[in-house]
Amino acid sequence: MSSHLNWMIIRNNNAFLLKKRNINKPFSTEANNLTNLSSFRYSGVVHRKSVGIVDTPDKKGFTVVYKKAKAINKPAKATVKSTMKAGARRSLHKLKVLLKKNKYRVDLTKVALRRASAVLRSQKPLPAKKTRTAKKAD
């Protein structure tokens, strides 16, 4: 089946759909959805090629999870995981090259880079809050 037909079947009713009150666009909790929005473009379930970026367990870098287009009928062999820990700038460059060499979708490249940089930013230690000194009572 085509990805468009799959999307038309699952778009309003699937296990990953997350609807909130007063928000028009529903969210999605599916694995390879980079923006967590329920839309055809970012859906990781219906497309032959999809990319997901997750945190590494040791909080030092990120893991790229992507689908192989040739193994679409074998779900166990379809996903490939690649961990990138070489520093922020180098890892983002490696991600960009990986997506370009594997001829992945061009519309997902910038979104994947934003997601990866957000994951890396979340791993940075936050500066300690300075305590406020009490005013002297004169």
Tab-separated table of N, CA and C in Angstrom:
chain	number	residue	atom	x	y	z
A	1	MET	N	0.841	-1.189	0.000
A	1	MET	CA	0.000	0.000	0.000
A	1	MET	C	0.876	1.240	0.000
A	2	SER	N	0.357	2.289	-0.574
A	2	SER	CA	1.123	3.526	-0.620
A	2	SER	C	1.083	4.216	0.736
A	3	SER	N	2.042	5.093	0.952
A	3	SER	CA	2.088	5.804	2.227
A	3	SER	C	0.904	6.755	2.373
A	4	HIS	N	0.407	7.298	1.257
A	4	HIS	CA	-0.757	8.184	1.321
A	4	HIS	C	-1.997	7.423	1.775
A	5	LEU	N	-2.191	6.236	1.243
A	5	LEU	CA	-3.344	5.434	1.634
A	5	LEU	C	-3.233	5.014	3.096
A	6	ASN	N	-2.043	4.615	3.518
A	6	ASN	CA	-1.833	4.274	4.931
A	6	ASN	C	-2.169	5.451	5.832
A	7	TRP	N	-1.737	6.639	5.434
A	7	TRP	CA	-1.999	7.827	6.252
A	7	TRP	C	-3.493	8.127	6.318
A	8	MET	N	-4.197	7.986	5.203
A	8	MET	CA	-5.637	8.249	5.203
A	8	MET	C	-6.370	7.275	6.123
A	9	ILE	N	-5.850	6.069	6.263
A	9	ILE	CA	-6.485	5.079	7.131
A	9	ILE	C	-6.221	5.387	8.600
A	10	ILE	N	-4.989	5.747	8.945
A	10	ILE	CA	-4.638	5.867	10.369
A	10	ILE	C	-4.657	7.290	10.915
A	11	ARG	N	-4.911	8.306	10.098
A	11	ARG	CA	-4.691	9.681	10.549
A	11	ARG	C	-5.589	10.119	11.696
A	12	ASN	N	-6.831	9.648	11.749
A	12	ASN	CA	-7.738	10.096	12.809
A	12	ASN	C	-7.869	9.103	13.949
A	13	ASN	N	-7.309	7.914	13.795
A	13	ASN	CA	-7.503	6.901	14.820
A	13	ASN	C	-6.308	5.959	14.841
A	14	ASN	N	-5.373	6.199	15.764
A	14	ASN	CA	-4.263	5.270	15.959
A	14	ASN	C	-3.778	5.364	17.400
A	15	ALA	N	-2.949	4.434	17.788
A	15	ALA	CA	-2.509	4.352	19.181
A	15	ALA	C	-1.554	5.471	19.566
A	16	PHE	N	-0.961	6.144	18.591
A	16	PHE	CA	0.023	7.181	18.874
A	16	PHE	C	-0.585	8.572	18.965
A	17	LEU	N	-1.862	8.710	18.665
A	17	LEU	CA	-2.519	10.010	18.625
A	17	LEU	C	-2.692	10.561	20.034
A	18	LEU	N	-2.398	11.839	20.205
A	18	LEU	CA	-2.489	12.479	21.513
A	18	LEU	C	-3.198	13.815	21.331
A	19	LYS	N	-4.485	13.827	21.644
A	19	LYS	CA	-5.279	15.039	21.462
A	19	LYS	C	-5.379	15.790	22.779
A	20	LYS	N	-5.282	17.116	22.700
A	20	LYS	CA	-5.377	17.974	23.881
A	20	LYS	C	-6.496	18.975	23.677
A	21	ARG	N	-7.084	19.404	24.772
A	21	ARG	CA	-8.131	20.407	24.703
A	21	ARG	C	-7.567	21.747	24.267
A	22	ASN	N	-8.305	22.479	23.461
A	22	ASN	CA	-7.955	23.825	22.989
A	22	ASN	C	-6.714	23.859	22.094
A	23	ILE	N	-6.261	22.720	21.610
A	23	ILE	CA	-5.150	22.671	20.656
A	23	ILE	C	-5.675	21.991	19.394
A	24	ASN	N	-5.604	22.713	18.279
A	24	ASN	CA	-6.203	22.210	17.041
A	24	ASN	C	-5.460	21.010	16.468
A	25	LYS	N	-4.137	21.082	16.444
A	25	LYS	CA	-3.343	20.033	15.811
A	25	LYS	C	-2.987	18.968	16.844
A	26	PRO	N	-3.376	17.700	16.639
A	26	PRO	CA	-3.036	16.665	17.619
A	26	PRO	C	-1.548	16.307	17.576
A	27	PHE	N	-1.047	15.858	18.709
A	27	PHE	CA	0.341	15.427	18.812
A	27	PHE	C	0.444	13.933	18.525
A	28	SER	N	1.668	13.454	18.374
A	28	SER	CA	1.895	12.046	18.099
A	28	SER	C	3.038	11.540	18.974
A	29	THR	N	2.913	10.311	19.450
A	29	THR	CA	3.960	9.727	20.293
A	29	THR	C	4.714	8.611	19.569
A	30	GLU	N	4.593	8.549	18.250
A	30	GLU	CA	5.242	7.464	17.512
A	30	GLU	C	6.759	7.624	17.510
A	31	ALA	N	7.442	6.541	17.226
A	31	ALA	CA	8.888	6.466	17.424
A	31	ALA	C	9.688	7.399	16.521
A	32	ASN	N	9.510	7.353	15.237
A	32	ASN	CA	10.362	8.121	14.330
A	32	ASN	C	9.711	9.414	13.869
A	33	ASN	N	9.006	10.068	14.746
A	33	ASN	CA	8.377	11.349	14.432
A	33	ASN	C	9.243	12.438	15.053
A	34	LEU	N	9.895	13.243	14.227
A	34	LEU	CA	10.870	14.219	14.719
A	34	LEU	C	10.232	15.397	15.440
A	35	THR	N	9.042	15.807	15.025
A	35	THR	CA	8.419	16.987	15.630
A	35	THR	C	7.343	16.636	16.640
A	36	ASN	N	6.992	15.368	16.755
A	36	ASN	CA	5.908	14.904	17.623
A	36	ASN	C	4.569	15.528	17.263
A	37	LEU	N	4.397	15.913	16.007
A	37	LEU	CA	3.115	16.377	15.496
A	37	LEU	C	2.506	15.273	14.647
A	38	SER	N	1.194	15.134	14.731
A	38	SER	CA	0.523	14.123	13.931
A	38	SER	C	0.256	14.693	12.545
A	39	SER	N	1.167	14.440	11.618
A	39	SER	CA	0.998	14.901	10.246
A	39	SER	C	1.645	13.893	9.303
A	40	PHE	N	1.220	13.938	8.056
A	40	PHE	CA	1.724	12.982	7.069
A	40	PHE	C	3.221	13.124	6.870
A	41	ARG	N	3.701	14.345	6.819
A	41	ARG	CA	5.117	14.590	6.531
A	41	ARG	C	6.034	13.977	7.588
A	42	TYR	N	5.692	14.116	8.855
A	42	TYR	CA	6.596	13.694	9.923
A	42	TYR	C	6.295	12.301	10.467
A	43	SER	N	5.290	11.633	9.942
A	43	SER	CA	4.914	10.324	10.457
A	43	SER	C	6.005	9.296	10.170
A	44	GLY	N	6.411	8.574	11.193
A	44	GLY	CA	7.437	7.555	11.029
A	44	GLY	C	6.862	6.192	10.730
A	45	VAL	N	5.550	6.057	10.812
A	45	VAL	CA	4.916	4.766	10.605
A	45	VAL	C	4.617	4.520	9.129
A	46	VAL	N	4.141	5.528	8.423
A	46	VAL	CA	3.646	5.299	7.064
A	46	VAL	C	4.715	5.405	5.984
A	47	HIS	N	5.811	6.081	6.241
A	47	HIS	CA	6.818	6.292	5.200
A	47	HIS	C	7.824	5.149	5.132
A	48	ARG	N	8.340	4.911	3.932
A	48	ARG	CA	9.383	3.900	3.751
A	48	ARG	C	10.681	4.336	4.403
A	49	LYS	N	10.980	5.618	4.313
A	49	LYS	CA	12.190	6.162	4.927
A	49	LYS	C	11.775	7.128	6.025
A	50	SER	N	12.220	6.856	7.233
A	50	SER	CA	11.931	7.771	8.336
A	50	SER	C	13.129	7.817	9.270
A	51	VAL	N	13.260	8.932	9.969
A	51	VAL	CA	14.404	9.167	10.846
A	51	VAL	C	13.885	9.525	12.226
A	52	GLY	N	14.542	9.001	13.250
A	52	GLY	CA	14.234	9.374	14.619
A	52	GLY	C	15.521	9.645	15.367
A	53	ILE	N	15.469	10.602	16.285
A	53	ILE	CA	16.653	10.945	17.068
A	53	ILE	C	16.287	10.856	18.535
A	54	VAL	N	17.029	10.033	19.266
A	54	VAL	CA	16.766	9.827	20.687
A	54	VAL	C	18.046	10.032	21.482
A	55	ASP	N	17.869	10.208	22.769
A	55	ASP	CA	18.961	10.382	23.708
A	55	ASP	C	19.715	9.066	23.891
A	56	THR	N	21.011	9.135	24.122
A	56	THR	CA	21.748	7.923	24.480
A	56	THR	C	21.541	7.660	25.970
A	57	PRO	N	21.635	6.411	26.390
A	57	PRO	CA	21.406	6.112	27.808
A	57	PRO	C	22.397	6.797	28.751
A	58	ASP	N	23.637	7.027	28.294
A	58	ASP	CA	24.628	7.647	29.171
A	58	ASP	C	24.646	9.171	29.060
A	59	LYS	N	23.696	9.754	28.323
A	59	LYS	CA	23.544	11.214	28.195
A	59	LYS	C	24.779	11.891	27.604
A	60	LYS	N	25.434	11.218	26.663
A	60	LYS	CA	26.597	11.812	25.998
A	60	LYS	C	26.438	11.637	24.499
A	61	GLY	N	25.610	12.427	23.881
A	61	GLY	CA	25.373	12.325	22.451
A	61	GLY	C	23.946	11.907	22.159
A	62	PHE	N	23.715	11.468	20.927
A	62	PHE	CA	22.382	11.048	20.523
A	62	PHE	C	22.477	9.831	19.614
A	63	THR	N	21.356	9.148	19.480
A	63	THR	CA	21.274	7.975	18.628
A	63	THR	C	20.329	8.269	17.475
A	64	VAL	N	20.773	7.992	16.268
A	64	VAL	CA	19.942	8.159	15.080
A	64	VAL	C	19.325	6.804	14.755
A	65	VAL	N	18.004	6.764	14.692
A	65	VAL	CA	17.283	5.545	14.349
A	65	VAL	C	16.612	5.800	13.007
A	66	TYR	N	16.957	5.007	12.006
A	66	TYR	CA	16.347	5.219	10.697
A	66	TYR	C	15.942	3.896	10.075
A	67	LYS	N	15.010	3.981	9.127
A	67	LYS	CA	14.503	2.798	8.448
A	67	LYS	C	15.241	2.586	7.137
A	68	LYS	N	15.538	1.329	6.845
A	68	LYS	CA	16.082	0.981	5.537
A	68	LYS	C	14.908	0.778	4.587
A	69	ALA	N	14.947	1.419	3.447
A	69	ALA	CA	13.832	1.344	2.504
A	69	ALA	C	13.695	-0.049	1.886
A	70	LYS	N	14.803	-0.774	1.762
A	70	LYS	CA	14.748	-2.088	1.119
A	70	LYS	C	14.152	-3.156	2.028
A	71	ALA	N	14.225	-2.969	3.332
A	71	ALA	CA	13.732	-3.974	4.276
A	71	ALA	C	12.386	-3.572	4.854
A	72	ILE	N	11.545	-2.960	4.042
A	72	ILE	CA	10.275	-2.441	4.532
A	72	ILE	C	9.330	-3.560	4.976
A	73	ASN	N	9.438	-4.745	4.369
A	73	ASN	CA	8.556	-5.858	4.727
A	73	ASN	C	9.101	-6.709	5.866
A	74	LYS	N	10.295	-6.369	6.366
A	74	LYS	CA	10.884	-7.098	7.490
A	74	LYS	C	11.151	-6.104	8.615
A	75	PRO	N	10.178	-5.869	9.483
A	75	PRO	CA	10.316	-4.813	10.499
A	75	PRO	C	11.498	-4.999	11.444
A	76	ALA	N	11.876	-6.239	11.738
A	76	ALA	CA	12.995	-6.463	12.648
A	76	ALA	C	14.315	-6.021	12.026
A	77	LYS	N	14.442	-6.143	10.709
A	77	LYS	CA	15.674	-5.762	10.026
A	77	LYS	C	15.613	-4.355	9.449
A	78	ALA	N	14.450	-3.721	9.527
A	78	ALA	CA	14.269	-2.429	8.862
A	78	ALA	C	14.937	-1.285	9.611
A	79	THR	N	14.999	-1.344	10.933
A	79	THR	CA	15.540	-0.210	11.682
A	79	THR	C	17.034	-0.370	11.931
A	80	VAL	N	17.736	0.740	11.816
A	80	VAL	CA	19.177	0.791	12.049
A	80	VAL	C	19.434	1.879	13.079
A	81	LYS	N	20.287	1.583	14.054
A	81	LYS	CA	20.641	2.567	15.078
A	81	LYS	C	22.102	2.944	14.927
A	82	SER	N	22.366	4.239	15.021
A	82	SER	CA	23.729	4.731	14.919
A	82	SER	C	23.938	5.775	16.009
A	83	THR	N	24.911	5.550	16.880
A	83	THR	CA	25.166	6.463	17.988
A	83	THR	C	26.240	7.461	17.596
A	84	MET	N	26.008	8.720	17.947
A	84	MET	CA	26.961	9.784	17.631
A	84	MET	C	27.342	10.513	18.910
A	85	LYS	N	28.638	10.418	19.253
A	85	LYS	CA	29.140	11.009	20.497
A	85	LYS	C	30.370	11.873	20.273
A	86	ALA	N	30.634	12.299	19.057
A	86	ALA	CA	31.909	12.928	18.724
A	86	ALA	C	31.966	14.420	19.025
A	87	GLY	N	31.107	14.930	19.868
A	87	GLY	CA	31.045	16.368	20.090
A	87	GLY	C	29.908	16.948	19.272
A	88	ALA	N	29.405	18.094	19.686
A	88	ALA	CA	28.178	18.631	19.101
A	88	ALA	C	28.310	18.945	17.615
A	89	ARG	N	29.284	19.760	17.245
A	89	ARG	CA	29.394	20.194	15.846
A	89	ARG	C	29.709	19.023	14.915
A	90	ARG	N	30.619	18.168	15.344
A	90	ARG	CA	30.995	17.021	14.510
A	90	ARG	C	29.835	16.043	14.373
A	91	SER	N	29.099	15.808	15.459
A	91	SER	CA	27.965	14.886	15.407
A	91	SER	C	26.872	15.404	14.483
A	92	LEU	N	26.605	16.705	14.549
A	92	LEU	CA	25.585	17.279	13.674
A	92	LEU	C	26.021	17.194	12.206
A	93	HIS	N	27.313	17.395	11.956
A	93	HIS	CA	27.824	17.270	10.587
A	93	HIS	C	27.710	15.825	10.103
A	94	LYS	N	28.035	14.865	10.974
A	94	LYS	CA	27.935	13.455	10.612
A	94	LYS	C	26.488	13.065	10.325
A	95	LEU	N	25.556	13.630	11.089
A	95	LEU	CA	24.138	13.361	10.860
A	95	LEU	C	23.702	13.889	9.496
A	96	LYS	N	24.143	15.099	9.173
A	96	LYS	CA	23.792	15.699	7.881
A	96	LYS	C	24.346	14.869	6.724
A	97	VAL	N	25.589	14.416	6.856
A	97	VAL	CA	26.213	13.595	5.817
A	97	VAL	C	25.503	12.247	5.702
A	98	LEU	N	25.131	11.648	6.833
A	98	LEU	CA	24.437	10.361	6.834
A	98	LEU	C	23.116	10.458	6.079
A	99	LEU	N	22.366	11.517	6.337
A	99	LEU	CA	21.079	11.683	5.670
A	99	LEU	C	21.253	11.950	4.178
A	100	LYS	N	22.312	12.664	3.827
A	100	LYS	CA	22.544	12.983	2.418
A	100	LYS	C	23.045	11.763	1.647
A	101	LYS	N	23.968	10.999	2.232
A	101	LYS	CA	24.543	9.834	1.556
A	101	LYS	C	23.500	8.732	1.354
A	102	ASN	N	22.624	8.543	2.335
A	102	ASN	CA	21.597	7.509	2.228
A	102	ASN	C	20.392	7.963	1.421
A	103	LYS	N	20.479	9.174	0.854
A	103	LYS	CA	19.404	9.745	0.036
A	103	LYS	C	18.089	9.763	0.797
A	104	TYR	N	18.161	10.266	2.030
A	104	TYR	CA	16.951	10.401	2.816
A	104	TYR	C	16.204	11.637	2.385
A	105	ARG	N	15.023	11.785	2.909
A	105	ARG	CA	14.164	12.882	2.488
A	105	ARG	C	14.775	14.215	2.874
A	106	VAL	N	14.819	15.126	1.915
A	106	VAL	CA	15.450	16.429	2.112
A	106	VAL	C	14.664	17.258	3.119
A	107	ASP	N	13.339	17.090	3.146
A	107	ASP	CA	12.520	17.893	4.050
A	107	ASP	C	12.725	17.520	5.515
A	108	LEU	N	13.319	16.358	5.784
A	108	LEU	CA	13.552	15.959	7.174
A	108	LEU	C	14.937	16.344	7.679
A	109	THR	N	15.822	16.781	6.806
A	109	THR	CA	17.205	17.043	7.208
A	109	THR	C	17.291	18.158	8.237
A	110	LYS	N	16.684	19.287	7.948
A	110	LYS	CA	16.770	20.424	8.858
A	110	LYS	C	16.053	20.140	10.176
A	111	VAL	N	14.929	19.434	10.097
A	111	VAL	CA	14.182	19.083	11.307
A	111	VAL	C	14.992	18.115	12.165
A	112	ALA	N	15.683	17.174	11.524
A	112	ALA	CA	16.518	16.219	12.259
A	112	ALA	C	17.681	16.931	12.942
A	113	LEU	N	18.281	17.900	12.261
A	113	LEU	CA	19.375	18.663	12.866
A	113	LEU	C	18.882	19.469	14.063
A	114	ARG	N	17.696	20.042	13.949
A	114	ARG	CA	17.137	20.801	15.075
A	114	ARG	C	16.849	19.890	16.261
A	115	ARG	N	16.314	18.705	15.986
A	115	ARG	CA	16.007	17.760	17.058
A	115	ARG	C	17.291	17.284	17.739
A	116	ALA	N	18.318	16.997	16.951
A	116	ALA	CA	19.590	16.533	17.509
A	116	ALA	C	20.247	17.623	18.345
A	117	SER	N	20.203	18.858	17.870
A	117	SER	CA	20.816	19.936	18.649
A	117	SER	C	20.024	20.199	19.920
A	118	ALA	N	18.705	19.991	19.892
A	118	ALA	CA	17.904	20.137	21.109
A	118	ALA	C	18.249	19.048	22.121
A	119	VAL	N	18.490	17.829	21.632
A	119	VAL	CA	18.895	16.731	22.525
A	119	VAL	C	20.251	17.043	23.142
A	120	LEU	N	21.185	17.526	22.326
A	120	LEU	CA	22.517	17.870	22.843
A	120	LEU	C	22.437	19.022	23.842
A	121	ARG	N	21.575	20.000	23.567
A	121	ARG	CA	21.412	21.140	24.469
A	121	ARG	C	20.830	20.697	25.812
A	122	SER	N	19.952	19.698	25.777
A	122	SER	CA	19.340	19.226	27.021
A	122	SER	C	20.337	18.467	27.891
A	123	GLN	N	21.436	18.006	27.302
A	123	GLN	CA	22.434	17.260	28.066
A	123	GLN	C	23.460	18.157	28.733
A	124	LYS	N	23.480	19.437	28.376
A	124	LYS	CA	24.437	20.351	28.992
A	124	LYS	C	24.049	20.601	30.442
A	125	PRO	N	25.022	20.668	31.329
A	125	PRO	CA	24.677	20.972	32.723
A	125	PRO	C	24.234	22.425	32.852
A	126	LEU	N	23.188	22.628	33.629
A	126	LEU	CA	22.688	23.978	33.849
A	126	LEU	C	23.547	24.674	34.892
A	127	PRO	N	23.775	25.973	34.751
A	127	PRO	CA	24.538	26.679	35.781
A	127	PRO	C	23.748	26.715	37.086
A	128	ALA	N	24.472	26.615	38.197
A	128	ALA	CA	23.818	26.610	39.502
A	128	ALA	C	23.202	27.974	39.773
A	129	LYS	N	22.017	27.952	40.369
A	129	LYS	CA	21.354	29.211	40.683
A	129	LYS	C	22.070	29.887	41.841
A	130	LYS	N	22.270	31.186	41.702
A	130	LYS	CA	22.929	31.935	42.760
A	130	LYS	C	21.916	32.230	43.860
A	131	THR	N	22.360	32.042	45.090
A	131	THR	CA	21.454	32.326	46.203
A	131	THR	C	21.425	33.824	46.457
A	132	ARG	N	20.274	34.298	46.822
A	132	ARG	CA	20.129	35.722	47.087
A	132	ARG	C	20.596	36.002	48.511
A	133	THR	N	21.384	37.028	48.641
A	133	THR	CA	21.867	37.380	49.972
A	133	THR	C	20.819	38.225	50.680
A	134	ALA	N	20.705	38.001	51.951
A	134	ALA	CA	19.720	38.758	52.733
A	134	ALA	C	20.218	40.186	52.938
A	135	LYS	N	19.285	41.135	52.930
A	135	LYS	CA	19.650	42.534	53.134
A	135	LYS	C	20.009	42.754	54.593
A	136	LYS	N	20.986	43.613	54.798
A	136	LYS	CA	21.396	43.918	56.163
A	136	LYS	C	20.337	44.781	56.832
A	137	ALA	N	20.034	44.446	58.062
A	137	ALA	CA	19.069	45.251	58.820
A	137	ALA	C	19.841	46.332	59.561
A	138	ASP	N	19.698	47.574	59.105
A	138	ASP	CA	20.411	48.683	59.757
A	138	ASP	C	19.547	49.352	60.791
